[in-house]
Coordinates of C-alpha atoms and ligand atoms in Angstrom, one line a residue:
X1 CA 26.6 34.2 158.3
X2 CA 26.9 37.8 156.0
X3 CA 24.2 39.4 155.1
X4 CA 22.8 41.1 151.6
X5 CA 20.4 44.1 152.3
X6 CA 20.3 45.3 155.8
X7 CA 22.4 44.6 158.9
X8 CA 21.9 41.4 160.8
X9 CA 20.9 41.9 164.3
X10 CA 22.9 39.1 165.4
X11 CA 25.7 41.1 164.2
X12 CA 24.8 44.1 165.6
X13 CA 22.6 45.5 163.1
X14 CA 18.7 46.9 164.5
X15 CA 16.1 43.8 165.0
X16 CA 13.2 43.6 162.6
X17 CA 10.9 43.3 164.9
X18 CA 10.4 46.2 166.9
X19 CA 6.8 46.2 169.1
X20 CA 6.6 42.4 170.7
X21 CA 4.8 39.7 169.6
X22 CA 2.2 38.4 171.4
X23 CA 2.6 34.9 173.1
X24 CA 1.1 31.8 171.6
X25 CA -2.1 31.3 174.1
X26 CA -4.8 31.3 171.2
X27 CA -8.1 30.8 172.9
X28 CA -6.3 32.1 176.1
X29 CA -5.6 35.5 175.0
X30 CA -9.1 36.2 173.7
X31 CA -10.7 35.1 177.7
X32 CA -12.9 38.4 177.8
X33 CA -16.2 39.4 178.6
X34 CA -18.2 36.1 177.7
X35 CA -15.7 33.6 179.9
X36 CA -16.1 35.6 182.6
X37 CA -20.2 36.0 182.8
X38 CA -20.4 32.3 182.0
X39 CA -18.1 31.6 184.6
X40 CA -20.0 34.4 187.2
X41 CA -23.3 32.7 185.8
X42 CA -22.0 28.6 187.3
X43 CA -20.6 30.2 190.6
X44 CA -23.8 32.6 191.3
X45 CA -26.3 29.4 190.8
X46 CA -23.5 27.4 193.0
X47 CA -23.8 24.8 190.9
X48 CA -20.7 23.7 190.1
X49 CA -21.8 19.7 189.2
X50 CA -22.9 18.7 186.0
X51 CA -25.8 16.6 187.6
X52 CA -27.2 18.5 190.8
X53 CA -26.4 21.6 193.0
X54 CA -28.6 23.7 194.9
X55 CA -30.6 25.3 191.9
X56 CA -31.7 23.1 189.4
X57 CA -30.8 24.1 185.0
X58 CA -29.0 23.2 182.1
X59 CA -25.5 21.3 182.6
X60 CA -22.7 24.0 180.8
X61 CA -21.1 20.5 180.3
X62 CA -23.9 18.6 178.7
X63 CA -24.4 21.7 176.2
X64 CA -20.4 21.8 175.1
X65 CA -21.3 18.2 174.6
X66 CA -24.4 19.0 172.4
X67 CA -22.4 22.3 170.4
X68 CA -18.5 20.4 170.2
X69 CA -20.4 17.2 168.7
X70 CA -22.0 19.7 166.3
X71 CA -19.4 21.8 165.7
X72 CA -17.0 18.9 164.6
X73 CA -19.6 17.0 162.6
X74 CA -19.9 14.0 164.9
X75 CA -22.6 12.3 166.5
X76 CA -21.2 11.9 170.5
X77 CA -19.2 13.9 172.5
X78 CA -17.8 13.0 176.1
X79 CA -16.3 16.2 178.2
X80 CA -13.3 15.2 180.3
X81 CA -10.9 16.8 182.5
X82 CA -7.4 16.9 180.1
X83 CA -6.7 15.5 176.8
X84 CA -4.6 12.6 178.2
X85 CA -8.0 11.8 179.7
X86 CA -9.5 12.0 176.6
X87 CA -7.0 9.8 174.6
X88 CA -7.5 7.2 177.9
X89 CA -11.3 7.1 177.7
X90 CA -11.4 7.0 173.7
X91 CA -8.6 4.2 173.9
X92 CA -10.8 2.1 176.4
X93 CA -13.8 2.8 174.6
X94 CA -12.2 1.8 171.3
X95 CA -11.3 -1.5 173.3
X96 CA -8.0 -1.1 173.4
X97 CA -6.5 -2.7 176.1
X98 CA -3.6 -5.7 177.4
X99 CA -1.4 -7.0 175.2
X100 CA -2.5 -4.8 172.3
X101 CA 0.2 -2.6 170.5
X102 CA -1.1 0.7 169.2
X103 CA 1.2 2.9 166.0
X104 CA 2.1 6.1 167.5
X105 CA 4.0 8.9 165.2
X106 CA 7.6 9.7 166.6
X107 CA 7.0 13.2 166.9
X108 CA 4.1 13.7 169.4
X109 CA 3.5 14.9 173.0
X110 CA 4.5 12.0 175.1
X111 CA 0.9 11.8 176.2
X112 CA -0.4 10.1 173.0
X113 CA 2.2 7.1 173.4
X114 CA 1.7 7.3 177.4
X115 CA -1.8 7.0 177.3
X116 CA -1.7 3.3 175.6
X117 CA 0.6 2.5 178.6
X118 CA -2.5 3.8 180.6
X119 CA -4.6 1.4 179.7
X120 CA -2.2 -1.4 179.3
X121 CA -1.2 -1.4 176.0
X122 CA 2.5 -1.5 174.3
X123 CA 3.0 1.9 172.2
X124 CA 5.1 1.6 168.8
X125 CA 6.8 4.1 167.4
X126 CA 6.4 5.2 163.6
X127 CA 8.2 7.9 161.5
X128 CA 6.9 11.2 160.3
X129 CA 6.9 12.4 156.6
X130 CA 7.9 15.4 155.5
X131 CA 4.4 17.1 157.0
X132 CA 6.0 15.7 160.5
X133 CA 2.7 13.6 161.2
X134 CA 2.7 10.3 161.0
X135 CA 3.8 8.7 157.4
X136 CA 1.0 6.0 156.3
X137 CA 3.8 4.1 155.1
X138 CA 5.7 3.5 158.4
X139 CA 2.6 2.6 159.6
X140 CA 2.1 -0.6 157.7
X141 CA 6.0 -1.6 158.2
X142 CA 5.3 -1.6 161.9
X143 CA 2.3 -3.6 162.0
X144 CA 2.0 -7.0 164.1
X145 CA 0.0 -9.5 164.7
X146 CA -0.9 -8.0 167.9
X147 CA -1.6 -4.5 166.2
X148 CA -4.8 -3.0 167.2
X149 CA -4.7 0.5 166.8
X150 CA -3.3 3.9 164.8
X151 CA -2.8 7.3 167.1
X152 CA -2.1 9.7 164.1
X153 CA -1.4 13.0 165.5
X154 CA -2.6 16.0 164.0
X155 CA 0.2 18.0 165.0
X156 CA 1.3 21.5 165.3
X157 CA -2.1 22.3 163.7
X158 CA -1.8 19.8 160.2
X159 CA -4.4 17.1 159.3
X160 CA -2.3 13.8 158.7
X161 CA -2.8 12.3 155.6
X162 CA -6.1 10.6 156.9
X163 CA -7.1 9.1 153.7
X164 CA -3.9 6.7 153.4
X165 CA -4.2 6.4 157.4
X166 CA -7.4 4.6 156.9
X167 CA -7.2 2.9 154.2
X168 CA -4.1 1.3 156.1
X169 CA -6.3 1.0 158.9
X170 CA -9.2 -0.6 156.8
X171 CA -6.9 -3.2 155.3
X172 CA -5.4 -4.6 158.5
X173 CA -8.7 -4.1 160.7
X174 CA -7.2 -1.4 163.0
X175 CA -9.5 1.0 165.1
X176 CA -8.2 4.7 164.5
X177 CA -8.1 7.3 167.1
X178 CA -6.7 11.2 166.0
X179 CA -4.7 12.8 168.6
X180 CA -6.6 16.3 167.7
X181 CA -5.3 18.1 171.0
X182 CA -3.2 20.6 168.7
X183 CA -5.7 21.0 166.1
X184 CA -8.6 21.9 167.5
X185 CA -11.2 23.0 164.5
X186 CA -8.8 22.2 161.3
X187 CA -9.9 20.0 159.0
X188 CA -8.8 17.6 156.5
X189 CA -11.2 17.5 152.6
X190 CA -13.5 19.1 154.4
X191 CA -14.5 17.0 157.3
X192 CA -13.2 18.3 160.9
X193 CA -10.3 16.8 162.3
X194 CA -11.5 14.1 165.0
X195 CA -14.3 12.7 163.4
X196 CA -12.8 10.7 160.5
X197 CA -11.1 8.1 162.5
X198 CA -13.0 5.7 164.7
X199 CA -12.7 8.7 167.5
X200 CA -11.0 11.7 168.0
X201 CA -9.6 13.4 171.3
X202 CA -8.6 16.9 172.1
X203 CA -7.3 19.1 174.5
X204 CA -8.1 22.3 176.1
X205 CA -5.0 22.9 178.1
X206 CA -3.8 26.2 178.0
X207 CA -1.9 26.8 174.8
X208 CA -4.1 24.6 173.0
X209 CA -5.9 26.9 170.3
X210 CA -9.4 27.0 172.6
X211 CA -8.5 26.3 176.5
X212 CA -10.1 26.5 180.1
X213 CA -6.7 25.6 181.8
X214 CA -6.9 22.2 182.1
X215 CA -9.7 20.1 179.8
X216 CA -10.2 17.6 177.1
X217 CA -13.4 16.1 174.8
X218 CA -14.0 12.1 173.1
X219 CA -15.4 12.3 169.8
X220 CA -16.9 9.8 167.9
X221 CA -19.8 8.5 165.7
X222 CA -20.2 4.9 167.0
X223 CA -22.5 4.4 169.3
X224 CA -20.5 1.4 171.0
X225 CA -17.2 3.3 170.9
X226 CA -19.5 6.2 173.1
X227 CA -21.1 3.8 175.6
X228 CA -17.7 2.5 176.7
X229 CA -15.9 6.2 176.8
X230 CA -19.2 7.6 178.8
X231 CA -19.2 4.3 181.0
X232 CA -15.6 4.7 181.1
X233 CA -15.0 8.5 182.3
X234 CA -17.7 8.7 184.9
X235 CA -17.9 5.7 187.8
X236 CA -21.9 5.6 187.8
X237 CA -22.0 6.9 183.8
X238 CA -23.5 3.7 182.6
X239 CA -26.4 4.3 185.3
X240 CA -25.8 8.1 183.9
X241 CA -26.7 7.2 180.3
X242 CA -29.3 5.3 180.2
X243 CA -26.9 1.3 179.4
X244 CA -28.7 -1.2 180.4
X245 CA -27.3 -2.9 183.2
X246 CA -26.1 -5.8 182.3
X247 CA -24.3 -4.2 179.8
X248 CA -22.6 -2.2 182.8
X249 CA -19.0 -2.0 182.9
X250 CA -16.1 -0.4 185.6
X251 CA -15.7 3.1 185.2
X252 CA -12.8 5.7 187.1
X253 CA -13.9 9.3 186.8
X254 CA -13.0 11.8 184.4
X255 CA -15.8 14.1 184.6
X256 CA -15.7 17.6 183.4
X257 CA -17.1 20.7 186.0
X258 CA -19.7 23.0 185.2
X259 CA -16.8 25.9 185.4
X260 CA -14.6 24.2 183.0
X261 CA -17.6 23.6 180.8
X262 CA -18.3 27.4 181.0
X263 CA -15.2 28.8 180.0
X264 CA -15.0 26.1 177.0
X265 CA -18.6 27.2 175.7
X266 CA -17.6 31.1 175.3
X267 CA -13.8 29.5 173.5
X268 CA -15.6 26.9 171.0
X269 CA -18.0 30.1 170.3
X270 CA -14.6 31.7 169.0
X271 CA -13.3 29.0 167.5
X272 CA -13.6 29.4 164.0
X273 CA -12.5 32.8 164.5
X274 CA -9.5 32.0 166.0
X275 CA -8.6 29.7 162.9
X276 CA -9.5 32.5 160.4
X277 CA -6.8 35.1 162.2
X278 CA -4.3 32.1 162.1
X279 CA -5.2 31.9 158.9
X280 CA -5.0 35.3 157.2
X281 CA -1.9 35.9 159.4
X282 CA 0.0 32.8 158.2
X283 CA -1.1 33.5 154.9
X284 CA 0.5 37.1 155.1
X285 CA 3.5 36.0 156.6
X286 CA 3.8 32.6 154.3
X287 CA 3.9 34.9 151.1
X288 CA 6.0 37.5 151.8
X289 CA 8.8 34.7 152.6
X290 CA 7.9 32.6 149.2
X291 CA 10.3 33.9 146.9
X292 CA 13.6 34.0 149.2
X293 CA 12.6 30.7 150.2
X294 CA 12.2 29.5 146.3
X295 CA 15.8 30.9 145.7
X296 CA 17.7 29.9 148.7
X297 CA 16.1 26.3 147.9
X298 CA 13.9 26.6 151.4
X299 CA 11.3 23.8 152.1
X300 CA 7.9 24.6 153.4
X301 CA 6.0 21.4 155.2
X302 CA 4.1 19.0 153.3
X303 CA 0.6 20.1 154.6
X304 CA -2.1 16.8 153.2
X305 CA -4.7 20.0 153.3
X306 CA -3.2 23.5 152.9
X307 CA -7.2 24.5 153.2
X308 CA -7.8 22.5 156.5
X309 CA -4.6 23.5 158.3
X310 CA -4.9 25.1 161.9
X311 CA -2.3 27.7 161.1
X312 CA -1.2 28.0 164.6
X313 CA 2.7 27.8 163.1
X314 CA 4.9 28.4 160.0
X315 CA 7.5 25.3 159.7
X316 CA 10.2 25.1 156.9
X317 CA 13.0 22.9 156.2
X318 CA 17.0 24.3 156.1
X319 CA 19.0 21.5 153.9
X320 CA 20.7 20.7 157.2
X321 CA 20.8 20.9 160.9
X322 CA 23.6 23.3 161.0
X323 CA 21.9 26.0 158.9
X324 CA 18.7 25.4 160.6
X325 CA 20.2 26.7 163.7
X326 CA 22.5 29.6 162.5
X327 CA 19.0 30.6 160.8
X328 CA 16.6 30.4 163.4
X329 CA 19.5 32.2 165.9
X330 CA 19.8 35.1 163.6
X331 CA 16.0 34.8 163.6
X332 CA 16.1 35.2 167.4
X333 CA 18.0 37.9 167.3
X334 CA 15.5 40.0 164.5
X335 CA 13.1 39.2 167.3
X336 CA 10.9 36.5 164.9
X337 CA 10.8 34.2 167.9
X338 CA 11.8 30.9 166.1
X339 CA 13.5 27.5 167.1
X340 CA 14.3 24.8 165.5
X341 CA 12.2 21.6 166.2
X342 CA 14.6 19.1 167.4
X343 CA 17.9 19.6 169.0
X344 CA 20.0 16.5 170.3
X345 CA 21.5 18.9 173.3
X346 CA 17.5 19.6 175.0
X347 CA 15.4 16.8 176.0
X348 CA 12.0 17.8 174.8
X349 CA 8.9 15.5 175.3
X350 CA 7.8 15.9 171.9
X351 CA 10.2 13.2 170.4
X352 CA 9.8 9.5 171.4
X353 CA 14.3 9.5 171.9
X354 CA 13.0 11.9 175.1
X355 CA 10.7 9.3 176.5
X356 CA 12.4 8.1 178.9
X357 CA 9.9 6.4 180.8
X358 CA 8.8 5.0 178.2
X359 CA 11.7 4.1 176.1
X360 CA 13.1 2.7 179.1
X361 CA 9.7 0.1 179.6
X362 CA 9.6 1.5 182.9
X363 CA 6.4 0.1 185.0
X364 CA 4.4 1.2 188.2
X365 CA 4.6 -1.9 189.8
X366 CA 7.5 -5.0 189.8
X367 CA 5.4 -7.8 189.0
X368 CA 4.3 -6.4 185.9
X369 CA 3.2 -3.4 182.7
X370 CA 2.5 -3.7 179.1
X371 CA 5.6 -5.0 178.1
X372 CA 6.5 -7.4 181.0
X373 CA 3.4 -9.0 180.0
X374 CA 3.7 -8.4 175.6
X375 CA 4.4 -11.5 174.0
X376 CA 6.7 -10.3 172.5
X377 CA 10.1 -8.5 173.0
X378 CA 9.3 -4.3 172.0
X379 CA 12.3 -2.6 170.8
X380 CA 13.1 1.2 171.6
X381 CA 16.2 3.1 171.1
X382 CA 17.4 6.6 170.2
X383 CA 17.9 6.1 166.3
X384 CA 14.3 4.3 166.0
X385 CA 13.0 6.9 163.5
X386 CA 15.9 8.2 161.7
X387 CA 14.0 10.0 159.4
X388 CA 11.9 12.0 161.5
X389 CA 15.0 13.3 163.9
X390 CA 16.4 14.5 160.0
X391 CA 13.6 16.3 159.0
X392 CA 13.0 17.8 163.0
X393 CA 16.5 18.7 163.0
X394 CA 16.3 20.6 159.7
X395 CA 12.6 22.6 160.6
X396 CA 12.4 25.8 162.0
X397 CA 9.4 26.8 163.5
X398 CA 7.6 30.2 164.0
X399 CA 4.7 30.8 166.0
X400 CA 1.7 32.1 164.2
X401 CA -0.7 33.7 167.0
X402 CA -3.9 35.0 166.0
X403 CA -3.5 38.0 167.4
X404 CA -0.6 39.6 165.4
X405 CA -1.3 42.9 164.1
X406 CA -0.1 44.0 160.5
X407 CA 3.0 46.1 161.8
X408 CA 3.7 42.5 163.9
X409 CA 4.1 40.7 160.2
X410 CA 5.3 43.6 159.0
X411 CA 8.1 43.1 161.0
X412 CA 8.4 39.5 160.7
X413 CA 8.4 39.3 157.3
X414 CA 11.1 41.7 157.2
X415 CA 13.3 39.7 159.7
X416 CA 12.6 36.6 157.5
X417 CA 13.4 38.4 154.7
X418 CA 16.9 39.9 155.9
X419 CA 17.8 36.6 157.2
X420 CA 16.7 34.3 154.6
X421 CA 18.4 36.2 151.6
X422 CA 21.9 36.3 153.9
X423 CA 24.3 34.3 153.0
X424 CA 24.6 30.7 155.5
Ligands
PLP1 C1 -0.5 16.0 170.7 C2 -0.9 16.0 172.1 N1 -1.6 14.9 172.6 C3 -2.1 14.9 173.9 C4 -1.9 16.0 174.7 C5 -2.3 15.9 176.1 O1 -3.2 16.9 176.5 P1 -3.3 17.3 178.0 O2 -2.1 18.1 178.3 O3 -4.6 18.2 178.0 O4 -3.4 16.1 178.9 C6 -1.2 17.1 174.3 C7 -0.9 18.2 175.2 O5 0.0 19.0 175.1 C8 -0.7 17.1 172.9 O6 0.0 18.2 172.5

């Protein structure tokens, strides 16, 4: 690689980026003031259950319930402890279950295609487009017979394209359940991300955009799909909420506590201001990169909804894998912090050819799993989904924390700019 202005720092030149960049914990980095008195509020009133303690008062869990539901425009919320809970519950409440296969995209965390294992189910794997979530298409190749369900993925912060997922899903009478654990408050025409499909399921694990450590939350609009997730999540929640007996079904427990419930209150408060620093700081960034990328013939992602985007990264596309990785080194070395998405030397649990369990159809128990029991034969191997290990292998990724100052893009504009003009 030569460069055309200034001296590359991976060739000894001075890095771009001279004060360091803050690290991607969104919600995490902004734990202040109101975290800590809701938090001090739940431990001084030693209640620490949702439903009793020694005081009696308002559950902090039942009132995320009431202000998430709100927030993303749905009717029912259900608090759980993680957001593979939360893809579990909403899978059981959708009635998902044995013998049912369920279209997950190839480029997810492995929880999405673990949790239909969870509850029994056989997970198949679909490409990715160009906006790396799940490509409608694909999705309608790799429909069965036994097909019962879509996971599209809003991931790395971009709405799928939700209006081709359903109407996919509407034509082959498929339940829908977005994966909205990286996306937390992006939206796709308008409507938050979550509450288009049948249910939606997020995460608040710590570098998820709005976090308490460990956490996760069920959408949905249906009042059935609710019933069975709040039956579901909580061992006495039918008895909880009010179903009528009979009706009654087996729950585990996946309840939410009052401190986790805190902390998430204060983050969804700062939610939407999060995503309006992402914003304005991808914004910044994104132009002052647009014209060396026109020239050098550098793809941005496909985004279905530039306006609903989470903006907690900037991804674009080198025309090969071999470029992508000289580029987002001599990123490195400017101190831009980038990497390139896939890389056929790292395992990384974001790309169904890492699954190992999984690929591998490996079960709990000998007599039986998902696929012992499937019908039929489920076929997983490393070149599955071509496509998507292409377009991986070309992206380079960049962080876009909410908390970058202007000398921070200052900086990274400039490294972007002395890299992307040099010759590679
Ligand atoms: C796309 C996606 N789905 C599901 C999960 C699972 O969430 P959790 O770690 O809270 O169980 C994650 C977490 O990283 C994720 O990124």
């Amino acid at each position: 690689m030569s460069q055309s202005t200034s001296k590359l720092a991976i060739e000894g030149g001075t890095p771009a980026v001279r004060s360091p960049l803050p690290p991607m914990y969104p919600g995490g980095l902004r734990i202040g003031q109101e975290e800590e008195e809701a938090v001090l509020e739940v431990l001084r009133s030693k209640r620490l259950f949702r439903y009793y303690g020694p005081t009696p008062g308002p559950s902090k869990v039942a009132q995320l319930e009431k202000e998430f539901a709100a927030c993303m425009g749905a009717s029912y919320a259900v608090a759980v402890t993680s957001g593979s809970a939360a893809l579990i519950c909403a899978l059981v409440g959708l009635g998902i279950g044995p013998g049912d296969e369920v279209i997950v995209p190839a480029y997810t965390w492995i929880a999405s295609a673990s949790a239909v294992v969870a509850v029994g189910g056989v997970p198949v794997i679909a490409e990715c487009d160009e906006s790396l979530t799940i490509d409608p298409a694909d999705i309608e190749r790799r429909i069965t017979p036994r097909t019962k369900a879509i996971i599209p993925v809003h991931m790395r912060g971009a709405p799928c394209e939700m209006d081709a997922v359903m109407a996919v899903a509407r034509k082959h009478g498929l339940k829908v359940l977005e994966d909205t654990a990286q996306a937390d408050g992006a939206s796709y025409h308008g409507k938050r991300l979550g509450s288009i499909g049948d249910a939606g399921a997020f995460s608040f694990q710590f570098n998820k955009i709005i976090t308490c450590g460990e956490g996760g939350m069920v959408i949905t609009n249906d009042r059935e799909v609710w019933k069975r997730t709040v039956m579901y999540h909580d061992v006495i929640g039918g008895a909880r909420n009010g179903i009528p007996e009979e009706e009654i079904l087996p729950g585990v427990n996946f309840r939410m506590t009052e401190l986790q419930g805190a902390v998430m209150l204060a983050q969804l408060r700062k939610l939407d201001g999060l995503l309006a620093d992402m914003r304005r700081n991808k914004a910044m960034l994104k132009a002052t990169i647009e014209e060396v990328a026109a020239r050098k013939g550098i793809v941005f992602r496909k985004e279905h909804d530039p306006a609903g985007d989470a903006a907690i990264c900037l991804i674009f596309y080198l025309p090969d894998a071999a470029r992508a990785n000289m580029v987002a080194e001599a990123l490195q070395a400017e101190g831009v912090g980038a990497w390139v998405l896939y890389d056929p030397e790292h395992s990384d649990y974001h790309i169904y050819r890492y699954w190992t369990p999984i690929m591998q159809q490996r079960t709990w128990h000998p007599k039986g799993g998902p696929w012992r029991w499937h019908e039929s034969r489920v076929h997983y191997a490393p070149d599955l989904c071509p496509r998507t290990l292409d377009l991986l292998g070309r992206a380079v990724h960049i962080d876009i924390s909410p908390d970058l100052t202007n000398e921070n893009i200052e900086e990274m504009a400039e490294g972007l700019n002395k890299v992307l003009s040099a010759e590679w």
